[in-house]
XYZ file of C-alpha atoms in Angstrom:
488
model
C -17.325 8.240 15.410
C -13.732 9.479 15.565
C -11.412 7.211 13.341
C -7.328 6.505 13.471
C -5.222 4.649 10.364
C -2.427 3.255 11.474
C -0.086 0.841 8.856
C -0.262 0.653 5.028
C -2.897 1.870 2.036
C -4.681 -1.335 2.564
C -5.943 0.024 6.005
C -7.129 3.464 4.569
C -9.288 2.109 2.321
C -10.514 -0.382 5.083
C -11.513 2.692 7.420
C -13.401 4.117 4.666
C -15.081 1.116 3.944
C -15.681 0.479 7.423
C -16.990 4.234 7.554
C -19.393 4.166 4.374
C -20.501 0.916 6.723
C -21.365 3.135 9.634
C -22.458 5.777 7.920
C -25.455 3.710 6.237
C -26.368 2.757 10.038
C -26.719 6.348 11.036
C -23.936 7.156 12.490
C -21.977 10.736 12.264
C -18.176 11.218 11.459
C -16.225 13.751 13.930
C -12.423 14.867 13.454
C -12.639 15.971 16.852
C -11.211 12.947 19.458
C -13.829 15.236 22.164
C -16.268 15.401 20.298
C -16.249 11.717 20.087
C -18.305 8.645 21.262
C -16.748 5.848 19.303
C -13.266 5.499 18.687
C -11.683 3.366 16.111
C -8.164 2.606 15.402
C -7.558 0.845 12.073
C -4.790 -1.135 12.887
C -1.528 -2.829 11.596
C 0.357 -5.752 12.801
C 3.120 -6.040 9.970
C 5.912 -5.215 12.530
C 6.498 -4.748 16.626
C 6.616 -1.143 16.226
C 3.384 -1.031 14.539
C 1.738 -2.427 17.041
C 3.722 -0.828 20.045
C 2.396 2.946 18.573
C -1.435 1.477 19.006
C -0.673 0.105 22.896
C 1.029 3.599 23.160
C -2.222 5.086 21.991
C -4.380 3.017 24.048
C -2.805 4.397 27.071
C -3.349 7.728 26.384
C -7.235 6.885 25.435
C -7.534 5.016 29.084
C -7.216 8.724 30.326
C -9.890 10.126 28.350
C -12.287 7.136 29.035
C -12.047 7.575 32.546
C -12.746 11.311 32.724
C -15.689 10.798 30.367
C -16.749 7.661 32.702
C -17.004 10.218 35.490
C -18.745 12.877 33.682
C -21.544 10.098 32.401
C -20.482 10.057 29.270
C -19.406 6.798 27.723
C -16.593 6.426 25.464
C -16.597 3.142 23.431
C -13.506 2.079 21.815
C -12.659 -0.456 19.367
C -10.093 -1.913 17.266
C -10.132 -2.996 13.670
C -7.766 -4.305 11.240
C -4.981 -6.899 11.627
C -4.212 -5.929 14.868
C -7.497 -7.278 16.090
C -7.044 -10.430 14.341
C -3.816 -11.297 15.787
C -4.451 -10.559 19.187
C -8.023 -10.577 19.975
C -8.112 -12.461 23.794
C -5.021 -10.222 24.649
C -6.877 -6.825 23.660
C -9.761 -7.629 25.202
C -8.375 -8.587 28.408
C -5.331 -6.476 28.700
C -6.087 -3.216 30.798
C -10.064 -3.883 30.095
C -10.058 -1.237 27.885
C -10.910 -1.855 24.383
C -15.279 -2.669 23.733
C -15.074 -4.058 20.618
C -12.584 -5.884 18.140
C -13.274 -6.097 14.544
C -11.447 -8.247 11.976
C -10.571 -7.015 8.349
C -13.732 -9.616 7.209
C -16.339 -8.180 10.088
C -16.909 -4.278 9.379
C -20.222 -5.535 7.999
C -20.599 -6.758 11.649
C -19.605 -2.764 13.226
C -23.043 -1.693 13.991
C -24.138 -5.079 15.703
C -20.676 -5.287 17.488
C -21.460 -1.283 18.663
C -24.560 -2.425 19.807
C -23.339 -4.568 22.034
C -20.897 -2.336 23.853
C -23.331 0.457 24.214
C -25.111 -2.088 27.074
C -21.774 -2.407 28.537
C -20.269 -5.897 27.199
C -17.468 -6.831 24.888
C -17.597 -7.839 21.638
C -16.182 -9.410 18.939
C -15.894 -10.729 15.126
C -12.550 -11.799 14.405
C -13.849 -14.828 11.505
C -12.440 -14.838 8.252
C -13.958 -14.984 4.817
C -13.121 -16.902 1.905
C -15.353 -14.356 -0.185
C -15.598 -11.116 1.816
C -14.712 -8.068 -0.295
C -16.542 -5.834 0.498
C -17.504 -5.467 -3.355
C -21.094 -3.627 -3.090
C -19.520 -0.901 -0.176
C -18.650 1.686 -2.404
C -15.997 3.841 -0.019
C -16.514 6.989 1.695
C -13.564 8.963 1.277
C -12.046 10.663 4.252
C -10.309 13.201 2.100
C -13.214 15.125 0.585
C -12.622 16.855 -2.571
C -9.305 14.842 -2.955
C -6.858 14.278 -5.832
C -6.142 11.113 -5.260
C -8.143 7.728 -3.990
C -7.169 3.600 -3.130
C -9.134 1.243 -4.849
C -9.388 -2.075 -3.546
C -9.526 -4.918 -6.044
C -8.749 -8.107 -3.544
C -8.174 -9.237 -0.117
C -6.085 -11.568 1.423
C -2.597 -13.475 0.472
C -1.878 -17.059 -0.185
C 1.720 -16.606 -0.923
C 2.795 -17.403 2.428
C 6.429 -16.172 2.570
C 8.109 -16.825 6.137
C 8.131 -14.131 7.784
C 4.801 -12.378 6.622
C 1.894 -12.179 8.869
C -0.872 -11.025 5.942
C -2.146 -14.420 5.320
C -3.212 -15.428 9.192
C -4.763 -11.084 9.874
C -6.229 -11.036 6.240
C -7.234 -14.765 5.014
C -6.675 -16.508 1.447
C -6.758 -14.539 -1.552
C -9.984 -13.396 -3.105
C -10.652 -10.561 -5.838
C -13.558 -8.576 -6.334
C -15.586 -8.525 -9.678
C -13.867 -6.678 -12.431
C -17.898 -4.807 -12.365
C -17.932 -3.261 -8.976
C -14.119 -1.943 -9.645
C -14.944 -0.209 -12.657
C -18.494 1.399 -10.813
C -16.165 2.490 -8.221
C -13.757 4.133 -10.172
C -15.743 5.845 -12.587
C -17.601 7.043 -9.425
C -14.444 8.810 -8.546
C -13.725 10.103 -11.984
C -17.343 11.906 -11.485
C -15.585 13.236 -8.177
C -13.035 15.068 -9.797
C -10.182 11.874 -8.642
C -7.314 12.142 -10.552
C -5.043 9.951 -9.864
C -6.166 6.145 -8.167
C -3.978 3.450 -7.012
C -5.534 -0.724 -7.490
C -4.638 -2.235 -3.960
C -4.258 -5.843 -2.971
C -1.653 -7.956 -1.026
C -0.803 -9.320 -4.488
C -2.426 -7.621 -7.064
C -1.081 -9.514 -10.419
C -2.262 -12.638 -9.195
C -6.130 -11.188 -9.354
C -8.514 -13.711 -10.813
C -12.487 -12.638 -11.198
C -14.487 -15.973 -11.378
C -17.700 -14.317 -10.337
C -19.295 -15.333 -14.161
C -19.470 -18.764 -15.001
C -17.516 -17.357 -18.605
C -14.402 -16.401 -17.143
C -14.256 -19.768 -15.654
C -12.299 -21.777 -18.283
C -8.763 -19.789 -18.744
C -5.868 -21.614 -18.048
C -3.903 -21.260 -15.740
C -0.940 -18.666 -15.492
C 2.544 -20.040 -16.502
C 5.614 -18.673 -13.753
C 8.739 -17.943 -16.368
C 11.992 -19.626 -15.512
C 13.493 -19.175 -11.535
C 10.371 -18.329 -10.319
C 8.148 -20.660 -8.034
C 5.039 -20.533 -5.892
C 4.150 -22.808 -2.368
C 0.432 -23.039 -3.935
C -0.751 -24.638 -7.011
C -1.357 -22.025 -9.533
C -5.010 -21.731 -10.212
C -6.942 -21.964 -13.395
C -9.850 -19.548 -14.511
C -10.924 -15.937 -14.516
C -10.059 -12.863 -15.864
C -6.821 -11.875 -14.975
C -5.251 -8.297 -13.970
C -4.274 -7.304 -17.300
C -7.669 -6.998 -18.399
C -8.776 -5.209 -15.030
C -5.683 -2.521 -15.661
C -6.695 -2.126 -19.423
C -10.793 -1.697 -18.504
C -10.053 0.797 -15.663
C -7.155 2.933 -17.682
C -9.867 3.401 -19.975
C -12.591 5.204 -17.551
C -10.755 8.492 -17.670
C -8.174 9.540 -20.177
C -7.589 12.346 -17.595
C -6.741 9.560 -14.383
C -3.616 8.355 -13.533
C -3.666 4.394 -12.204
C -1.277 3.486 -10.407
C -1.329 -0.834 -8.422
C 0.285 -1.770 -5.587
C 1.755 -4.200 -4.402
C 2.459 -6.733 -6.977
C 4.708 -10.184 -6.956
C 7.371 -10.553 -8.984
C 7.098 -13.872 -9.797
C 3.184 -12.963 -10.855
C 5.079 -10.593 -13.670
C 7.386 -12.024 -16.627
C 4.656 -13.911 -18.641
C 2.383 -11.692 -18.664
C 3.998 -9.607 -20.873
C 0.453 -7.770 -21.697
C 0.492 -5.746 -18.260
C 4.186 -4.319 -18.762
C 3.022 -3.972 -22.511
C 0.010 -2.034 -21.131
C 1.963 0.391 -19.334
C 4.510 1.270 -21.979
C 0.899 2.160 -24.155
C -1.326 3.289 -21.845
C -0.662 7.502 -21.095
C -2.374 7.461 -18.134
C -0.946 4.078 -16.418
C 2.146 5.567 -14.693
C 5.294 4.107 -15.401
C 6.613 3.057 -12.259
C 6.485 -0.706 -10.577
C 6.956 -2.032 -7.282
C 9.210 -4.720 -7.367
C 9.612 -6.206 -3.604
C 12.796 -8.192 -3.555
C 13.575 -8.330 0.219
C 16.642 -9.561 0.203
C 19.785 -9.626 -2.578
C 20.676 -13.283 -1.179
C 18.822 -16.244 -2.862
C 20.131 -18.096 -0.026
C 17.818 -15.789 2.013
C 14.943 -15.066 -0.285
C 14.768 -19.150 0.114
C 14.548 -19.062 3.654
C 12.419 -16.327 3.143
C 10.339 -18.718 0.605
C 10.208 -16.121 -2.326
C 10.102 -17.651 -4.864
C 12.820 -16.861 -6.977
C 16.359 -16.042 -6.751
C 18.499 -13.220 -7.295
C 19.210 -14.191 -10.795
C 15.601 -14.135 -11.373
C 14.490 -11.265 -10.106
C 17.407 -9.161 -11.926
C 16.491 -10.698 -15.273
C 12.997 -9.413 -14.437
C 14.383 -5.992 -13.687
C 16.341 -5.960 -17.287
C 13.237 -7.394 -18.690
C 10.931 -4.070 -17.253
C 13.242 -1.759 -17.954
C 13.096 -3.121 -21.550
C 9.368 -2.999 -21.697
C 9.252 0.292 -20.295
C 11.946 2.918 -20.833
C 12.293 5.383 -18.294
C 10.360 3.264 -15.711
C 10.710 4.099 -11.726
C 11.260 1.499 -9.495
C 10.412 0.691 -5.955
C 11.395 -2.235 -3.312
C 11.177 -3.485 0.232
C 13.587 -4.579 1.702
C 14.319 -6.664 5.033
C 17.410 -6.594 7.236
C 18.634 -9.309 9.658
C 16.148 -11.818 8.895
C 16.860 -15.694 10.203
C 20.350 -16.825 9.413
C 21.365 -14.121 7.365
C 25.043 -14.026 7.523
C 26.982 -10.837 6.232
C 27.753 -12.031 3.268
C 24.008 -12.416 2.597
C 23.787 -8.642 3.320
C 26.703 -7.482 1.139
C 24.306 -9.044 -1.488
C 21.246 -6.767 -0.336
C 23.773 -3.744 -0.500
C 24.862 -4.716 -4.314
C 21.720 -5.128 -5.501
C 20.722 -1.836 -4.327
C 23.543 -0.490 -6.449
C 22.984 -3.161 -9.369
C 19.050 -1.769 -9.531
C 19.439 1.757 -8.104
C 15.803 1.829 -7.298
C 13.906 5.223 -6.832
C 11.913 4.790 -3.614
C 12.570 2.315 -0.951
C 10.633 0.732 1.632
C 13.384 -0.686 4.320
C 13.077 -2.493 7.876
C 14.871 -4.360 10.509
C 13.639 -7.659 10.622
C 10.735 -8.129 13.474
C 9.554 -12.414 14.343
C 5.840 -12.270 14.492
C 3.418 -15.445 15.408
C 1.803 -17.448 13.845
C 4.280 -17.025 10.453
C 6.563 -20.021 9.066
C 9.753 -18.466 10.269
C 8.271 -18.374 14.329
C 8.237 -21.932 14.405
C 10.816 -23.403 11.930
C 13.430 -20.955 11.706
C 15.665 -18.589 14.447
C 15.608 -14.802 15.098
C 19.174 -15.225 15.560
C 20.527 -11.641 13.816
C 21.558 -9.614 17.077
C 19.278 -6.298 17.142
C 22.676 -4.285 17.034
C 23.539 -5.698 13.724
C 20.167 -5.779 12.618
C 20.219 -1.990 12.787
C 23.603 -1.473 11.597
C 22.524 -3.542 8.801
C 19.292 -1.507 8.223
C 21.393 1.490 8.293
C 23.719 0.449 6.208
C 20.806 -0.357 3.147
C 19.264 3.160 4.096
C 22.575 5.066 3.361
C 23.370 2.662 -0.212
C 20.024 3.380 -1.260
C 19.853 6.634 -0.793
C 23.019 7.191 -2.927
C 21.511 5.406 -5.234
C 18.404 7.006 -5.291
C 20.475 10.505 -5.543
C 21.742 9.478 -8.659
C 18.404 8.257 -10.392
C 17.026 11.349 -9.196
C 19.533 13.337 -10.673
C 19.709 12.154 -14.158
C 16.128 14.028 -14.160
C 17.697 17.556 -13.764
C 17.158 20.018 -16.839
C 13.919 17.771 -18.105
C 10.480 18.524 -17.443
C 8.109 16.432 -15.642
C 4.417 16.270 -16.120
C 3.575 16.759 -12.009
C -0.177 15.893 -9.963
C -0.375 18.855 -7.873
C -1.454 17.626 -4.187
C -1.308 21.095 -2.312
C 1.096 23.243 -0.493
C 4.258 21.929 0.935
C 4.848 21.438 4.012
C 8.093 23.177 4.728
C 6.742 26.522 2.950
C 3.544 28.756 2.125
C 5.092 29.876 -1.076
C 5.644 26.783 -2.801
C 3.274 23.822 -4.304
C 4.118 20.012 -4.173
C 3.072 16.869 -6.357
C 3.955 13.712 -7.619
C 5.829 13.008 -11.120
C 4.657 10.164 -13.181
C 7.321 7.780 -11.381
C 5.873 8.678 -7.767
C 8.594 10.951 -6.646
C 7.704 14.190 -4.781
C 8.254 17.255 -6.869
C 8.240 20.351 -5.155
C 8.256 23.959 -7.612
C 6.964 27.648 -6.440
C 3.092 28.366 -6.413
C 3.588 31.520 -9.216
C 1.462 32.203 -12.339
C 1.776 30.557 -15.097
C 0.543 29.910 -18.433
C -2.317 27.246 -19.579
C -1.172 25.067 -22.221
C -4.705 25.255 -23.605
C -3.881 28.510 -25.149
C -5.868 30.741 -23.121
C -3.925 34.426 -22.378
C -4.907 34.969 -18.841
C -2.384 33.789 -16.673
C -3.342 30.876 -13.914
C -2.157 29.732 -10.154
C -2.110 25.628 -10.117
C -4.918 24.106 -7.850
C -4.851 20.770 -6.396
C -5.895 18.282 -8.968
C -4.037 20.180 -12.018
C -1.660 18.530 -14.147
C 1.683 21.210 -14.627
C 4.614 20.906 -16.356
C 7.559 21.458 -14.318
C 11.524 22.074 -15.484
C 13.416 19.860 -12.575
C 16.504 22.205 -11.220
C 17.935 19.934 -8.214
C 17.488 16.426 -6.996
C 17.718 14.632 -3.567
C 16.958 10.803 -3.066
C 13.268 12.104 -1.817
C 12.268 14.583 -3.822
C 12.790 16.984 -7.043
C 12.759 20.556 -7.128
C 11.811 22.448 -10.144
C 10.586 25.857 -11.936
C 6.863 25.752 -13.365
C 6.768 25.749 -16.891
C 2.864 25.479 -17.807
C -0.561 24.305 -16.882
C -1.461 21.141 -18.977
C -3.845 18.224 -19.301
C -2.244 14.299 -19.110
C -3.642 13.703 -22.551
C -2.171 16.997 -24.133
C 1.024 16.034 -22.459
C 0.818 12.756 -23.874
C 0.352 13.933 -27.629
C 3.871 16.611 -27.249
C 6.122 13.381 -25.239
């Protein structure tokens, strides 16, 4: 089986879950597309251009198929993911290509569904679950010997914002048992994992009912300005008590969670108080806002408004000093005027976030805005718009970066950088790329000998110069996360 991720973290954990799936059923993993008799694409659906790149790479996989049709050799592809939920008929029937389609709920279903196409039929499993999560698959992971892993702790969205397509390719929201997270992480702790990131469409609204104990919370309470479409639900144990079991697995492994709701946050003060405490939960938050506008983010059905979601800001940033913030952001969605998008631009400057996530608005099926509202933004002012957020924020995002020249940052080595041989890159506790030179250096543990930094090392690095991507820095020493903890 040769395997393609295309789209977001939730789809690289899927292909390893689909591959731990496969691999229990006998099958063998190649990195080699030639080697191959099964391809897979893991698939996205988010936006147009995600799914344009998979059509793109369809075409160029028609070529192979044939030539290993005439030398006898089948090739048997199939598509998983979101992609395959959305458009099942057309991928089957378009260009007779594809031999199987696989929703996010059916990689149980893979070797049945490969069964089938090896006598020559289609297949497919495109149903959704209302309890699938895959909980008892631990993960293979396709980086072996890796520093850092996703976790996924639920499935699905009910938030059902107007222009999202999540909730109709991944179903209603369901977390797994608080048990099988913590078996899975502490399984990558034995690994040598240092750093793993908790993944869900919605991750602070994760409820475990799966004991008949946890069954009699309350329900949460939204703070003031913040809304939901559903009915908020009582019972289980909630994600604060997830984050503080798994932070304490390994005193040496960073957690990072993504992607939360902002209106899931203000009341539950514990999980921002967790993070200040905790020296291993990094102190950064993604905060998706979308738009500036609360005309918009209405239209958008959010949740909240932009007086809300600053007060939340000022609220985390009291909670958690020094805290690095991330956002998505949406340009030219339905009816938004310009006065909607001089909003956007000044709360990118109000917020100055660190990392941003920004896109042109793209209509998909299916979603609330297809059939109630207009794509009536013209795609030139759509980009100019888009354009126009990418240059603010990355001013801004200069100038958060900056204030971190002349202090050291405690740095996850990954590897070598990509632009040079000589130098080592990693990620500061905020999630910003730090790149330094791979030279000798001291351990902080005392020893005399003098050591290189390997992937997986914690290192202390003096920042020299900032860009809004990355910092660049001189190595200072080798360390540990707790050691670092004790001198901060």
């Amino acid at each position: 089986v040769y395997m393609e991720t295309y789209g977001c973290q939730m789809n690289v954990n899927d292909t390893e879950i689909a591959w731990a799936i496969l691999q229990k059923n006998g099958y063998g993993r190649t990195k080699d597309l030639d080697e191959a008799d099964v391809v897979l694409l893991v698939t996205c659906s988010v936006r147009e251009k995600a799914e344009q790149a998979i059509w793109n790479r369809l075409r160029h996989l028609k070529a192979l198929k044939a030539r290993r049709q005439q030398a006898r050799l089948p090739l048997r592809i199939g598509i998983l993911g979101c992609m395959a939920e959305r458009l099942k008929e057309e991928i089957l029937h378009r260009e007779k290509l594809v031999d199987i389609v696989a929703g996010p709920d059916a990689y149980r279903d893979l070797p049945r569904l490969l069964a089938v196409a090896e006598s020559g039929q289609q297949a497919a499993n495109v149903l959704l679950s209302l309890d699938e999560t895959y909980a008892d698959i631990l993960p293979v992971q396709t980086s072996a010997g890796g520093t850092t892993a996703f976790v996924s702790i639920m499935r699905g969205c009910d938030n059902m914002c107007s222009y999202c397509i999540v909730p109709f390719t991944r179903g209603r929201e369901r977390s797994r048992p608080i048990a099988s997270i913590l078996q899975e992480v502490r399984m990558l702790s034995d690994q040598g994992v240092k750093e793993v990131t908790l993944l869900g469409q919605n991750v602070n609204s994760f409820r475990d009912m799966s004991e008949v104990q946890f069954q009699s919370a309350a329900a949460p309470v939204l703070s003031r300005g913040f809304s939901t479409v559903y009915k908020a639900k009582p019972g289980g144990l909630r994600f604060a008590h997830l984050l503080d079991q798994v932070s304490r697995i390994d005193p040496e492994m960073r957690i990072r969670f993504t992607s939360p709701h902002p209106k899931d946050f203000p009341d539950e003060a514990s999980v921002l108080q967790l993070i200040r405490e905790r020296h291993n939960i990094c102190k950064q938050l993604h905060l998706p806002a979308q738009s500036g506008s609360t005309r918009v983010l209405e239209a958008m059905r959010r949740g909240y408004t932009r007086e809300a979601y600053l007060e939340l800001v000022h609220h985390v940033r009291e909670c958690i000093p020094g805290v690095s913030l991330s956002s998505d952001f949406i340009a030219g969605f339905c009816g938004e005027r310009e006065e909607d998008h001089q909003q956007t631009v000044s709360l990118l400057r109000e917020v100055r976030y660190n990392i941003g996530f920004l896109f042109a608005y793209s209509m998909r099926q299916k979603t609330r805005a297809y059939h109630r509202l207009q794509d009536d933004v013209p795609a030139d002012i759509k980009k100019r718009r888009l354009e126009e957020l990418i240059t603010v924020f990355r001013e801004e995002a200069a100038r958060a970066n900056e204030a971190m020249v002349g202090q050291s940052q405690l740095v996850l080595v990954d590897g070598p950088s990509k632009r040079s041989v000589l130098e080592l890159c990693g990620r500061n506790d905020g999630n910003i790329k730090v790149i330094f030179p791979d030279a000798e250096i001291e351990d902080a543990a005392g020893c005399k000998a003098l050591v290189r930094a390997q992937p997986g090392d914690y290192v202390l690095v003096k920042v020299t110069s900032a860009s809004s991507q990355t910092l660049k820095g001189v190595l200072l020493c080798r360390t540990t996360l707790s050691c670092s903890a004790v001198c901060h």
